[in-house]
Amino acid sequence: MKWWMGGIAAALFAVGCGGSEGDPTGTDDGSKREVECGAFRLTFEESYGFCGKGCISRLELSSDGTGSAARSEAHEPPRTTRDFTLTEEELASVRAGLETGSSIPWARNYGCPDCFDQGSYELTYASCDEQRTTVVDPTQQPAELKPLIKTLRALLLANRP
């Protein structure tokens, strides 16, 4: 009886693991990579160097539509104080802005961020196969990044702690 139960267990194990007849079906590496690289993490930080309160605001978004917003005083790291979920329309707007913004290589910075207390926007985009970071002078935004920055600022304002 023990050998019979062992045979059933071995058969179930073989079926559950795809058997021994070649590669398992339904695991196309190309489609798996495409799904994985559709994932992204986006961070947007708005800061003003010579201010009294709430000098740094930070927004973090993921491709799954989850986000967090934080705010802090000057010279303190932002503390997450509000988590939220984007609507389908908001996520579509972020994706559209990313598509336009990704059409150009990002310079290290644009303009002269925070040179005259006009503040700065720091933008970091990370996906499976790339990471980009730039710091933007609010008065000298490249046209390709303007839609993304506008969307991110609106989301930050709507979800600011």
Short mmCIF file of C-alpha atoms in Angstrom, two decimals:
data_model
loop_
_atom_site.label_atom_id
_atom_site.label_comp_id
_atom_site.label_asym_id
_atom_site.label_seq_id
_atom_site.Cartn_x
_atom_site.Cartn_y
_atom_site.Cartn_z
CA MET A 1 0.00 0.00 0.00
CA LYS A 2 2.88 2.40 0.75
CA TRP A 3 4.39 1.96 -2.72
CA TRP A 4 0.96 2.71 -4.28
CA MET A 5 0.58 5.99 -2.34
CA GLY A 6 4.15 6.94 -3.28
CA GLY A 7 3.32 6.35 -6.96
CA ILE A 8 0.29 8.64 -6.74
CA ALA A 9 2.33 11.34 -5.01
CA ALA A 10 5.05 11.09 -7.68
CA ALA A 11 2.47 11.28 -10.48
CA LEU A 12 0.79 14.33 -8.95
CA PHE A 13 4.15 15.99 -8.44
CA ALA A 14 5.09 15.38 -12.08
CA VAL A 15 1.79 16.77 -13.36
CA GLY A 16 1.95 19.80 -11.04
CA CYS A 17 5.46 20.60 -12.20
CA GLY A 18 4.71 20.27 -15.88
CA GLY A 19 5.83 16.68 -16.29
CA SER A 20 8.98 15.69 -18.07
CA GLU A 21 7.88 16.25 -21.65
CA GLY A 22 9.84 19.42 -22.44
CA ASP A 23 9.35 23.03 -21.47
CA PRO A 24 6.14 24.03 -19.73
CA THR A 25 3.63 25.73 -21.99
CA GLY A 26 2.45 29.30 -21.61
CA THR A 27 5.75 30.79 -20.43
CA ASP A 28 6.85 32.80 -23.44
CA ASP A 29 9.89 34.72 -22.19
CA GLY A 30 9.21 37.60 -24.59
CA SER A 31 5.74 38.28 -23.24
CA LYS A 32 6.93 37.89 -19.63
CA ARG A 33 9.70 40.45 -20.25
CA GLU A 34 7.19 42.83 -21.86
CA VAL A 35 4.92 42.66 -18.80
CA GLU A 36 7.83 43.14 -16.42
CA CYS A 37 9.22 46.12 -18.35
CA GLY A 38 5.81 47.76 -18.45
CA ALA A 39 6.39 48.27 -14.73
CA PHE A 40 7.83 51.57 -13.58
CA ARG A 41 8.50 53.68 -10.52
CA LEU A 42 8.30 57.45 -10.82
CA THR A 43 9.43 59.99 -8.23
CA PHE A 44 8.72 63.71 -8.47
CA GLU A 45 10.11 66.13 -5.90
CA GLU A 46 9.26 69.81 -5.79
CA SER A 47 11.48 71.94 -3.55
CA TYR A 48 12.11 75.56 -2.66
CA GLY A 49 15.42 76.34 -0.96
CA PHE A 50 14.72 79.56 0.92
CA CYS A 51 11.29 79.04 2.38
CA GLY A 52 9.76 78.91 5.84
CA LYS A 53 7.46 75.87 5.82
CA GLY A 54 6.72 72.88 3.63
CA CYS A 55 9.79 73.36 1.46
CA ILE A 56 9.88 69.89 -0.03
CA SER A 57 6.99 67.91 -1.45
CA ARG A 58 7.50 64.45 -2.88
CA LEU A 59 5.30 62.19 -4.98
CA GLU A 60 6.05 58.53 -5.65
CA LEU A 61 4.03 56.53 -8.17
CA SER A 62 4.13 52.93 -9.39
CA SER A 63 2.82 51.47 -12.61
CA ASP A 64 0.16 49.59 -10.63
CA GLY A 65 -1.45 52.94 -9.78
CA THR A 66 -0.39 53.17 -6.15
CA GLY A 67 1.24 56.31 -4.86
CA SER A 68 2.37 58.21 -1.83
CA ALA A 69 2.83 61.88 -1.10
CA ALA A 70 5.10 63.45 1.50
CA ARG A 71 5.97 66.91 2.70
CA SER A 72 8.74 68.25 4.93
CA GLU A 73 10.47 71.34 6.16
CA ALA A 74 13.74 72.58 4.70
CA HIS A 75 16.73 70.28 5.12
CA GLU A 76 14.62 67.31 6.28
CA PRO A 77 13.87 64.25 4.20
CA PRO A 78 10.20 64.00 3.18
CA ARG A 79 8.12 61.72 5.37
CA THR A 80 5.34 59.75 3.73
CA THR A 81 2.11 60.88 5.27
CA ARG A 82 -0.47 59.98 2.65
CA ASP A 83 -0.93 56.90 0.46
CA PHE A 84 -3.42 56.88 -2.40
CA THR A 85 -4.49 55.05 -5.55
CA LEU A 86 -4.71 56.73 -8.94
CA THR A 87 -7.89 56.58 -10.98
CA GLU A 88 -7.66 54.95 -14.41
CA GLU A 89 -7.73 58.42 -16.00
CA GLU A 90 -4.91 59.69 -13.77
CA LEU A 91 -2.74 56.66 -14.51
CA ALA A 92 -3.42 57.05 -18.25
CA SER A 93 -2.36 60.71 -18.01
CA VAL A 94 0.87 59.73 -16.23
CA ARG A 95 1.61 57.09 -18.88
CA ALA A 96 0.94 59.58 -21.70
CA GLY A 97 3.26 62.12 -20.05
CA LEU A 98 5.93 59.44 -19.65
CA GLU A 99 5.63 58.51 -23.31
CA THR A 100 6.12 62.12 -24.40
CA GLY A 101 8.86 62.75 -21.84
CA SER A 102 10.73 59.59 -22.79
CA SER A 103 10.94 60.69 -26.42
CA ILE A 104 14.09 62.69 -25.58
CA PRO A 105 17.22 61.81 -23.63
CA TRP A 106 17.12 63.63 -20.30
CA ALA A 107 19.85 66.13 -19.52
CA ARG A 108 21.26 66.17 -15.99
CA ASN A 109 19.44 69.45 -15.45
CA TYR A 110 17.49 72.07 -17.37
CA GLY A 111 17.98 75.78 -16.71
CA CYS A 112 19.39 76.83 -13.37
CA PRO A 113 17.30 75.00 -10.74
CA ASP A 114 16.99 76.90 -7.45
CA CYS A 115 19.54 79.56 -8.48
CA PHE A 116 17.20 82.42 -7.61
CA ASP A 117 14.86 80.62 -5.17
CA GLN A 118 12.53 79.71 -8.00
CA GLY A 119 12.83 76.14 -6.73
CA SER A 120 13.40 72.95 -8.63
CA TYR A 121 11.67 69.81 -9.77
CA GLU A 122 13.56 66.53 -9.55
CA LEU A 123 12.20 63.71 -11.65
CA THR A 124 13.35 60.08 -11.50
CA TYR A 125 11.92 57.36 -13.74
CA ALA A 126 12.94 53.74 -13.28
CA SER A 127 11.80 50.69 -15.25
CA CYS A 128 13.27 47.27 -15.92
CA ASP A 129 15.73 48.42 -18.51
CA GLU A 130 16.46 52.05 -17.68
CA GLN A 131 16.69 54.74 -15.05
CA ARG A 132 16.56 58.45 -15.76
CA THR A 133 16.95 61.41 -13.43
CA THR A 134 16.83 65.11 -14.16
CA VAL A 135 16.48 68.35 -12.20
CA VAL A 136 14.36 71.01 -13.86
CA ASP A 137 14.16 74.76 -13.35
CA PRO A 138 10.41 75.47 -13.06
CA THR A 139 10.80 78.45 -15.39
CA GLN A 140 12.73 76.51 -18.07
CA GLN A 141 10.99 73.18 -18.62
CA PRO A 142 11.65 71.32 -21.87
CA ALA A 143 8.47 71.02 -23.97
CA GLU A 144 8.62 67.21 -23.90
CA LEU A 145 8.59 67.11 -20.08
CA LYS A 146 5.95 69.83 -19.53
CA PRO A 147 2.90 67.52 -19.82
CA LEU A 148 4.39 65.01 -17.36
CA ILE A 149 5.44 67.70 -14.89
CA LYS A 150 2.01 69.35 -15.12
CA THR A 151 0.29 66.01 -14.40
CA LEU A 152 2.63 65.19 -11.51
CA ARG A 153 2.23 68.64 -9.92
CA ALA A 154 -1.57 68.31 -10.12
CA LEU A 155 -1.42 64.85 -8.49
CA LEU A 156 0.91 66.16 -5.80
CA LEU A 157 -1.39 69.07 -5.06
CA ALA A 158 -4.46 66.82 -4.95
CA ASN A 159 -2.78 64.32 -2.59
CA ARG A 160 -0.49 66.59 -0.60
CA PRO A 161 -0.54 65.71 3.08
#
